[in-house]
Amino acid sequence: MDRSLIDQLIETVHQELIPKLQIESIDPHEPVKISYLPYPWQKLGAGNYAAVVYHPDYLDWVVKIYAPGRPGFEEEVEVYRRLGSHPAFSECLYATEGFLILKRLHGVTLYDSIQRGLRIPKQVIKDIDEALDYARQRGLYPHDVHGRNVMMHQGRGLVVDISDFLHEEKCSKWNNLKRAYYWLYRPIFSPLRLRIPYFFLDIIRKSYRLLSKLKKFCDRIFYKISRRHNLD
């Protein structure tokens, strides 16, 4: 790692990016909006609380910036501290004032892979499983691991977003994705190389979110009824 290049990038971020960048999160369940990104910075992606951008002169790193008023920055810094160095995860090189400079992970998300009809080998799923086990061994709780937060590169699996890995509540998104991979993707989509349009994938994503909320609501109602019954 060239420390002088990192120092140059840090200075560029402080002087050219942060003072001019205009970013906001309108809906916590939808990606943040970048209304102005100074040249020559390029947008790489956006989550519900933060956006990821890069500078063409520093292609090995990215900058993740949290939208004003959105939580998670301190937690993400702590997650990267615990993870240390692992081939399936990025690394945090610098963090302050709501933004992080991270090692760039190259690849295609599983979400985009399905849309493009790309083959997703089993090794990708195994790599991600092993990476999540490693995170658990470091005292973390893999959370919100879904098709847009994991990637494949040269047949290997990568975990892109670890910002919620301090949340101890149970999350079944990765297990559900694996179930769909083995039950639907491998026997049907993979052999036919079907390309699934984004609008259909978004329908599935929003339907899954709605069903998850409904399940949580029903679980709470069932718990209250059971508790009342036991008290009686």
PDB file of C-alpha atoms in Angstrom:
ATOM      1  CA  MET A   1       0.000   0.000   0.000  1.00  0.00           C
ATOM      2  CA  ASP A   2       1.369   3.400  -1.027  1.00  0.00           C
ATOM      3  CA  ARG A   3       0.880   5.590   2.059  1.00  0.00           C
ATOM      4  CA  SER A   4       1.716   8.769   0.135  1.00  0.00           C
ATOM      5  CA  LEU A   5      -1.135   8.098  -2.301  1.00  0.00           C
ATOM      6  CA  ILE A   6      -3.520   7.537   0.600  1.00  0.00           C
ATOM      7  CA  ASP A   7      -2.439  10.845   2.125  1.00  0.00           C
ATOM      8  CA  GLN A   8      -3.026  12.580  -1.209  1.00  0.00           C
ATOM      9  CA  LEU A   9      -6.481  11.036  -1.451  1.00  0.00           C
ATOM     10  CA  ILE A  10      -7.332  12.140   2.086  1.00  0.00           C
ATOM     11  CA  GLU A  11      -6.341  15.707   1.243  1.00  0.00           C
ATOM     12  CA  THR A  12      -8.347  15.607  -1.989  1.00  0.00           C
ATOM     13  CA  VAL A  13     -11.427  14.360  -0.152  1.00  0.00           C
ATOM     14  CA  HIS A  14     -11.202  17.113   2.468  1.00  0.00           C
ATOM     15  CA  GLN A  15     -10.499  19.916  -0.005  1.00  0.00           C
ATOM     16  CA  GLU A  16     -12.419  18.970  -3.157  1.00  0.00           C
ATOM     17  CA  LEU A  17     -15.134  16.440  -2.343  1.00  0.00           C
ATOM     18  CA  ILE A  18     -16.686  17.064   1.062  1.00  0.00           C
ATOM     19  CA  PRO A  19     -17.078  20.889   0.796  1.00  0.00           C
ATOM     20  CA  LYS A  20     -18.939  20.631  -2.535  1.00  0.00           C
ATOM     21  CA  LEU A  21     -20.825  17.341  -2.304  1.00  0.00           C
ATOM     22  CA  GLN A  22     -24.613  17.580  -1.925  1.00  0.00           C
ATOM     23  CA  ILE A  23     -26.193  14.408  -0.589  1.00  0.00           C
ATOM     24  CA  GLU A  24     -29.447  13.646   1.224  1.00  0.00           C
ATOM     25  CA  SER A  25     -31.480  10.690   2.421  1.00  0.00           C
ATOM     26  CA  ILE A  26     -35.167  11.387   1.837  1.00  0.00           C
ATOM     27  CA  ASP A  27     -36.506   7.957   2.745  1.00  0.00           C
ATOM     28  CA  PRO A  28     -34.574   5.594   5.073  1.00  0.00           C
ATOM     29  CA  HIS A  29     -35.848   2.644   3.012  1.00  0.00           C
ATOM     30  CA  GLU A  30     -34.621   4.024  -0.331  1.00  0.00           C
ATOM     31  CA  PRO A  31     -31.119   4.866  -1.649  1.00  0.00           C
ATOM     32  CA  VAL A  32     -29.696   8.287  -0.817  1.00  0.00           C
ATOM     33  CA  LYS A  33     -29.759  11.022  -3.449  1.00  0.00           C
ATOM     34  CA  ILE A  34     -26.660  12.837  -4.694  1.00  0.00           C
ATOM     35  CA  SER A  35     -27.785  16.149  -6.154  1.00  0.00           C
ATOM     36  CA  TYR A  36     -24.250  17.377  -6.844  1.00  0.00           C
ATOM     37  CA  LEU A  37     -20.970  15.485  -7.166  1.00  0.00           C
ATOM     38  CA  PRO A  38     -17.914  17.591  -8.080  1.00  0.00           C
ATOM     39  CA  TYR A  39     -15.877  16.642 -11.143  1.00  0.00           C
ATOM     40  CA  PRO A  40     -14.085  14.247 -11.649  1.00  0.00           C
ATOM     41  CA  TRP A  41     -15.614  12.172  -8.829  1.00  0.00           C
ATOM     42  CA  GLN A  42     -17.889   9.326  -9.940  1.00  0.00           C
ATOM     43  CA  LYS A  43     -20.754   7.612  -8.133  1.00  0.00           C
ATOM     44  CA  LEU A  44     -20.191   3.899  -7.543  1.00  0.00           C
ATOM     45  CA  GLY A  45     -23.295   3.067  -5.525  1.00  0.00           C
ATOM     46  CA  ALA A  46     -25.811   4.228  -2.959  1.00  0.00           C
ATOM     47  CA  GLY A  47     -27.425   2.659   0.070  1.00  0.00           C
ATOM     48  CA  ASN A  48     -30.219   3.818   2.321  1.00  0.00           C
ATOM     49  CA  TYR A  49     -27.918   5.924   4.521  1.00  0.00           C
ATOM     50  CA  ALA A  50     -24.737   6.521   2.512  1.00  0.00           C
ATOM     51  CA  ALA A  51     -23.263   6.792  -0.971  1.00  0.00           C
ATOM     52  CA  VAL A  52     -19.990   5.428  -2.345  1.00  0.00           C
ATOM     53  CA  VAL A  53     -17.904   7.446  -4.806  1.00  0.00           C
ATOM     54  CA  TYR A  54     -14.444   7.206  -6.313  1.00  0.00           C
ATOM     55  CA  HIS A  55     -11.825   9.414  -7.972  1.00  0.00           C
ATOM     56  CA  PRO A  56     -10.346   8.242 -11.322  1.00  0.00           C
ATOM     57  CA  ASP A  57      -6.829   8.972 -10.052  1.00  0.00           C
ATOM     58  CA  TYR A  58      -7.298   6.627  -7.072  1.00  0.00           C
ATOM     59  CA  LEU A  59      -8.990   3.529  -8.474  1.00  0.00           C
ATOM     60  CA  ASP A  60      -7.957   1.189  -5.636  1.00  0.00           C
ATOM     61  CA  TRP A  61     -10.036   3.052  -3.054  1.00  0.00           C
ATOM     62  CA  VAL A  62     -13.528   4.423  -2.567  1.00  0.00           C
ATOM     63  CA  VAL A  63     -15.071   7.012  -0.275  1.00  0.00           C
ATOM     64  CA  LYS A  64     -18.263   6.197   1.600  1.00  0.00           C
ATOM     65  CA  ILE A  65     -20.156   9.272   2.780  1.00  0.00           C
ATOM     66  CA  TYR A  66     -23.105   9.170   5.142  1.00  0.00           C
ATOM     67  CA  ALA A  67     -26.033  11.481   4.411  1.00  0.00           C
ATOM     68  CA  PRO A  68     -26.631  14.207   7.042  1.00  0.00           C
ATOM     69  CA  GLY A  69     -28.706  12.987   9.947  1.00  0.00           C
ATOM     70  CA  ARG A  70     -28.344   9.302   9.142  1.00  0.00           C
ATOM     71  CA  PRO A  71     -26.847   6.959  11.773  1.00  0.00           C
ATOM     72  CA  GLY A  72     -24.278   4.209  11.409  1.00  0.00           C
ATOM     73  CA  PHE A  73     -20.917   5.882  10.841  1.00  0.00           C
ATOM     74  CA  GLU A  74     -19.360   5.069  14.229  1.00  0.00           C
ATOM     75  CA  GLU A  75     -20.734   1.537  14.115  1.00  0.00           C
ATOM     76  CA  GLU A  76     -19.264   0.889  10.684  1.00  0.00           C
ATOM     77  CA  VAL A  77     -15.841   2.108  11.803  1.00  0.00           C
ATOM     78  CA  GLU A  78     -15.994  -0.315  14.726  1.00  0.00           C
ATOM     79  CA  VAL A  79     -17.006  -3.209  12.449  1.00  0.00           C
ATOM     80  CA  TYR A  80     -14.010  -2.618  10.194  1.00  0.00           C
ATOM     81  CA  ARG A  81     -11.749  -2.433  13.233  1.00  0.00           C
ATOM     82  CA  ARG A  82     -12.921  -5.864  14.349  1.00  0.00           C
ATOM     83  CA  LEU A  83     -12.750  -7.414  10.892  1.00  0.00           C
ATOM     84  CA  GLY A  84      -9.147  -6.448  10.255  1.00  0.00           C
ATOM     85  CA  SER A  85      -7.896  -7.971   7.007  1.00  0.00           C
ATOM     86  CA  HIS A  86      -9.889 -10.659   5.174  1.00  0.00           C
ATOM     87  CA  PRO A  87     -10.046 -11.360   1.410  1.00  0.00           C
ATOM     88  CA  ALA A  88     -13.856 -11.252   1.271  1.00  0.00           C
ATOM     89  CA  PHE A  89     -14.167  -7.870   3.010  1.00  0.00           C
ATOM     90  CA  SER A  90     -12.982  -4.360   2.333  1.00  0.00           C
ATOM     91  CA  GLU A  91     -10.691  -2.525   4.785  1.00  0.00           C
ATOM     92  CA  CYS A  92     -11.031   0.921   6.313  1.00  0.00           C
ATOM     93  CA  LEU A  93      -7.960   3.088   5.741  1.00  0.00           C
ATOM     94  CA  TYR A  94      -9.276   6.360   7.142  1.00  0.00           C
ATOM     95  CA  ALA A  95     -12.463   7.556   8.835  1.00  0.00           C
ATOM     96  CA  THR A  96     -13.622  10.910  10.161  1.00  0.00           C
ATOM     97  CA  GLU A  97     -16.564  13.334  10.099  1.00  0.00           C
ATOM     98  CA  GLY A  98     -19.084  10.958   8.548  1.00  0.00           C
ATOM     99  CA  PHE A  99     -17.002   9.462   5.774  1.00  0.00           C
ATOM    100  CA  LEU A 100     -14.680   6.481   5.330  1.00  0.00           C
ATOM    101  CA  ILE A 101     -11.953   5.704   2.813  1.00  0.00           C
ATOM    102  CA  LEU A 102     -12.129   2.005   1.984  1.00  0.00           C
ATOM    103  CA  LYS A 103     -10.229  -0.512  -0.098  1.00  0.00           C
ATOM    104  CA  ARG A 104     -12.190  -0.934  -3.311  1.00  0.00           C
ATOM    105  CA  LEU A 105     -13.791  -4.309  -4.015  1.00  0.00           C
ATOM    106  CA  HIS A 106     -14.243  -5.108  -7.689  1.00  0.00           C
ATOM    107  CA  GLY A 107     -17.010  -7.334  -8.960  1.00  0.00           C
ATOM    108  CA  VAL A 108     -20.705  -7.628  -9.812  1.00  0.00           C
ATOM    109  CA  THR A 109     -23.427  -7.839  -7.181  1.00  0.00           C
ATOM    110  CA  LEU A 110     -25.510 -11.008  -7.183  1.00  0.00           C
ATOM    111  CA  TYR A 111     -28.527  -8.786  -7.824  1.00  0.00           C
ATOM    112  CA  ASP A 112     -26.949  -7.456 -11.034  1.00  0.00           C
ATOM    113  CA  SER A 113     -25.645 -10.901 -11.954  1.00  0.00           C
ATOM    114  CA  ILE A 114     -29.186 -12.283 -12.024  1.00  0.00           C
ATOM    115  CA  GLN A 115     -30.357  -9.350 -14.125  1.00  0.00           C
ATOM    116  CA  ARG A 116     -27.546  -9.927 -16.631  1.00  0.00           C
ATOM    117  CA  GLY A 117     -27.982 -13.674 -16.763  1.00  0.00           C
ATOM    118  CA  LEU A 118     -24.471 -14.295 -15.404  1.00  0.00           C
ATOM    119  CA  ARG A 119     -23.637 -17.668 -13.904  1.00  0.00           C
ATOM    120  CA  ILE A 120     -23.153 -17.592 -10.125  1.00  0.00           C
ATOM    121  CA  PRO A 121     -20.978 -20.570  -9.096  1.00  0.00           C
ATOM    122  CA  LYS A 122     -21.446 -22.345  -5.759  1.00  0.00           C
ATOM    123  CA  GLN A 123     -17.983 -21.192  -4.681  1.00  0.00           C
ATOM    124  CA  VAL A 124     -19.333 -17.636  -4.426  1.00  0.00           C
ATOM    125  CA  ILE A 125     -21.982 -18.743  -1.928  1.00  0.00           C
ATOM    126  CA  LYS A 126     -19.427 -20.803   0.023  1.00  0.00           C
ATOM    127  CA  ASP A 127     -16.996 -17.869   0.189  1.00  0.00           C
ATOM    128  CA  ILE A 128     -19.683 -15.579   1.564  1.00  0.00           C
ATOM    129  CA  ASP A 129     -20.756 -18.196   4.108  1.00  0.00           C
ATOM    130  CA  GLU A 130     -17.152 -18.549   5.290  1.00  0.00           C
ATOM    131  CA  ALA A 131     -16.716 -14.772   5.459  1.00  0.00           C
ATOM    132  CA  LEU A 132     -19.842 -14.406   7.598  1.00  0.00           C
ATOM    133  CA  ASP A 133     -18.593 -17.156   9.917  1.00  0.00           C
ATOM    134  CA  TYR A 134     -15.293 -15.279  10.221  1.00  0.00           C
ATOM    135  CA  ALA A 135     -17.223 -12.114  11.162  1.00  0.00           C
ATOM    136  CA  ARG A 136     -19.093 -14.021  13.873  1.00  0.00           C
ATOM    137  CA  GLN A 137     -15.781 -15.257  15.264  1.00  0.00           C
ATOM    138  CA  ARG A 138     -14.718 -11.596  15.546  1.00  0.00           C
ATOM    139  CA  GLY A 139     -17.736 -10.805  17.732  1.00  0.00           C
ATOM    140  CA  LEU A 140     -19.961  -9.490  14.933  1.00  0.00           C
ATOM    141  CA  TYR A 141     -23.498 -10.312  13.815  1.00  0.00           C
ATOM    142  CA  PRO A 142     -23.910 -10.487  10.016  1.00  0.00           C
ATOM    143  CA  HIS A 143     -27.027  -8.480   9.267  1.00  0.00           C
ATOM    144  CA  ASP A 144     -28.787  -7.185   6.143  1.00  0.00           C
ATOM    145  CA  VAL A 145     -26.796  -9.470   3.819  1.00  0.00           C
ATOM    146  CA  HIS A 146     -28.758  -9.542   0.559  1.00  0.00           C
ATOM    147  CA  GLY A 147     -28.231  -9.585  -3.202  1.00  0.00           C
ATOM    148  CA  ARG A 148     -27.132  -5.966  -3.446  1.00  0.00           C
ATOM    149  CA  ASN A 149     -24.647  -6.264  -0.584  1.00  0.00           C
ATOM    150  CA  VAL A 150     -22.655  -9.245  -1.863  1.00  0.00           C
ATOM    151  CA  MET A 151     -20.605  -9.573  -5.048  1.00  0.00           C
ATOM    152  CA  MET A 152     -18.663 -12.058  -7.107  1.00  0.00           C
ATOM    153  CA  HIS A 153     -15.316 -11.459  -8.766  1.00  0.00           C
ATOM    154  CA  GLN A 154     -13.444 -14.071 -10.802  1.00  0.00           C
ATOM    155  CA  GLY A 155     -15.651 -16.790  -9.335  1.00  0.00           C
ATOM    156  CA  ARG A 156     -15.146 -15.794  -5.693  1.00  0.00           C
ATOM    157  CA  GLY A 157     -17.593 -14.241  -3.232  1.00  0.00           C
ATOM    158  CA  LEU A 158     -17.266 -10.834  -1.554  1.00  0.00           C
ATOM    159  CA  VAL A 159     -19.264  -9.042   1.150  1.00  0.00           C
ATOM    160  CA  VAL A 160     -19.677  -5.364   0.318  1.00  0.00           C
ATOM    161  CA  ASP A 161     -21.763  -3.794   3.087  1.00  0.00           C
ATOM    162  CA  ILE A 162     -20.955  -4.567   6.728  1.00  0.00           C
ATOM    163  CA  SER A 163     -22.461  -1.419   8.256  1.00  0.00           C
ATOM    164  CA  ASP A 164     -25.128  -3.318  10.243  1.00  0.00           C
ATOM    165  CA  PHE A 165     -22.875  -6.056  11.634  1.00  0.00           C
ATOM    166  CA  LEU A 166     -23.271  -4.785  15.208  1.00  0.00           C
ATOM    167  CA  HIS A 167     -27.025  -5.419  15.183  1.00  0.00           C
ATOM    168  CA  GLU A 168     -27.651  -8.454  17.379  1.00  0.00           C
ATOM    169  CA  GLU A 169     -31.208  -9.088  16.239  1.00  0.00           C
ATOM    170  CA  LYS A 170     -31.719 -12.131  14.035  1.00  0.00           C
ATOM    171  CA  CYS A 171     -31.632 -11.509  10.277  1.00  0.00           C
ATOM    172  CA  SER A 172     -32.674 -14.183   7.788  1.00  0.00           C
ATOM    173  CA  LYS A 173     -31.977 -12.355   4.517  1.00  0.00           C
ATOM    174  CA  TRP A 174     -28.833 -14.313   3.650  1.00  0.00           C
ATOM    175  CA  ASN A 175     -30.419 -17.658   4.494  1.00  0.00           C
ATOM    176  CA  ASN A 176     -33.431 -16.740   2.364  1.00  0.00           C
ATOM    177  CA  LEU A 177     -31.157 -15.752  -0.501  1.00  0.00           C
ATOM    178  CA  LYS A 178     -29.267 -19.045  -0.248  1.00  0.00           C
ATOM    179  CA  ARG A 179     -32.548 -20.942  -0.241  1.00  0.00           C
ATOM    180  CA  ALA A 180     -33.628 -19.144  -3.423  1.00  0.00           C
ATOM    181  CA  TYR A 181     -30.200 -19.834  -4.949  1.00  0.00           C
ATOM    182  CA  TYR A 182     -30.387 -23.593  -4.410  1.00  0.00           C
ATOM    183  CA  TRP A 183     -34.134 -24.047  -4.971  1.00  0.00           C
ATOM    184  CA  LEU A 184     -34.740 -21.663  -7.886  1.00  0.00           C
ATOM    185  CA  TYR A 185     -31.573 -20.213  -9.345  1.00  0.00           C
ATOM    186  CA  ARG A 186     -29.477 -23.362  -9.854  1.00  0.00           C
ATOM    187  CA  PRO A 187     -32.213 -25.662 -11.218  1.00  0.00           C
ATOM    188  CA  ILE A 188     -34.048 -23.040 -13.330  1.00  0.00           C
ATOM    189  CA  PHE A 189     -32.354 -19.701 -13.969  1.00  0.00           C
ATOM    190  CA  SER A 190     -28.713 -20.804 -14.220  1.00  0.00           C
ATOM    191  CA  PRO A 191     -29.089 -23.525 -16.915  1.00  0.00           C
ATOM    192  CA  LEU A 192     -31.299 -21.275 -19.051  1.00  0.00           C
ATOM    193  CA  ARG A 193     -29.172 -18.144 -18.459  1.00  0.00           C
ATOM    194  CA  LEU A 194     -32.385 -16.191 -17.966  1.00  0.00           C
ATOM    195  CA  ARG A 195     -32.083 -12.422 -17.634  1.00  0.00           C
ATOM    196  CA  ILE A 196     -34.492 -11.059 -15.037  1.00  0.00           C
ATOM    197  CA  PRO A 197     -35.484  -7.383 -15.643  1.00  0.00           C
ATOM    198  CA  TYR A 198     -34.747  -4.904 -12.871  1.00  0.00           C
ATOM    199  CA  PHE A 199     -38.400  -3.923 -12.551  1.00  0.00           C
ATOM    200  CA  PHE A 200     -39.293  -7.537 -11.755  1.00  0.00           C
ATOM    201  CA  LEU A 201     -36.411  -7.840  -9.285  1.00  0.00           C
ATOM    202  CA  ASP A 202     -37.611  -4.642  -7.592  1.00  0.00           C
ATOM    203  CA  ILE A 203     -41.110  -6.095  -7.304  1.00  0.00           C
ATOM    204  CA  ILE A 204     -39.633  -9.170  -5.613  1.00  0.00           C
ATOM    205  CA  ARG A 205     -37.486  -6.991  -3.329  1.00  0.00           C
ATOM    206  CA  LYS A 206     -40.406  -4.795  -2.234  1.00  0.00           C
ATOM    207  CA  SER A 207     -42.713  -7.789  -1.831  1.00  0.00           C
ATOM    208  CA  TYR A 208     -40.118  -9.497   0.346  1.00  0.00           C
ATOM    209  CA  ARG A 209     -39.823  -6.381   2.506  1.00  0.00           C
ATOM    210  CA  LEU A 210     -43.603  -6.180   2.875  1.00  0.00           C
ATOM    211  CA  LEU A 211     -43.878  -9.862   3.782  1.00  0.00           C
ATOM    212  CA  SER A 212     -41.053  -9.497   6.311  1.00  0.00           C
ATOM    213  CA  LYS A 213     -42.864  -6.605   8.010  1.00  0.00           C
ATOM    214  CA  LEU A 214     -46.098  -8.591   7.997  1.00  0.00           C
ATOM    215  CA  LYS A 215     -44.355 -11.589   9.544  1.00  0.00           C
ATOM    216  CA  LYS A 216     -42.841  -9.428  12.305  1.00  0.00           C
ATOM    217  CA  PHE A 217     -46.240  -7.890  12.992  1.00  0.00           C
ATOM    218  CA  CYS A 218     -47.903 -11.322  13.196  1.00  0.00           C
ATOM    219  CA  ASP A 219     -45.119 -12.620  15.443  1.00  0.00           C
ATOM    220  CA  ARG A 220     -45.662  -9.704  17.853  1.00  0.00           C
ATOM    221  CA  ILE A 221     -49.414 -10.287  17.916  1.00  0.00           C
ATOM    222  CA  PHE A 222     -48.919 -14.017  18.488  1.00  0.00           C
ATOM    223  CA  TYR A 223     -46.423 -13.285  21.293  1.00  0.00           C
ATOM    224  CA  LYS A 224     -48.848 -10.916  23.039  1.00  0.00           C
ATOM    225  CA  ILE A 225     -51.709 -13.406  22.751  1.00  0.00           C
ATOM    226  CA  SER A 226     -49.543 -16.254  24.067  1.00  0.00           C
ATOM    227  CA  ARG A 227     -48.256 -14.121  26.939  1.00  0.00           C
ATOM    228  CA  ARG A 228     -51.762 -13.051  27.907  1.00  0.00           C
ATOM    229  CA  HIS A 229     -52.942 -16.658  27.745  1.00  0.00           C
ATOM    230  CA  ASN A 230     -50.102 -17.803  30.000  1.00  0.00           C
ATOM    231  CA  LEU A 231     -50.824 -15.033  32.514  1.00  0.00           C
ATOM    232  CA  ASP A 232     -54.471 -16.050  32.611  1.00  0.00           C
TER     233      ASP A 232
END
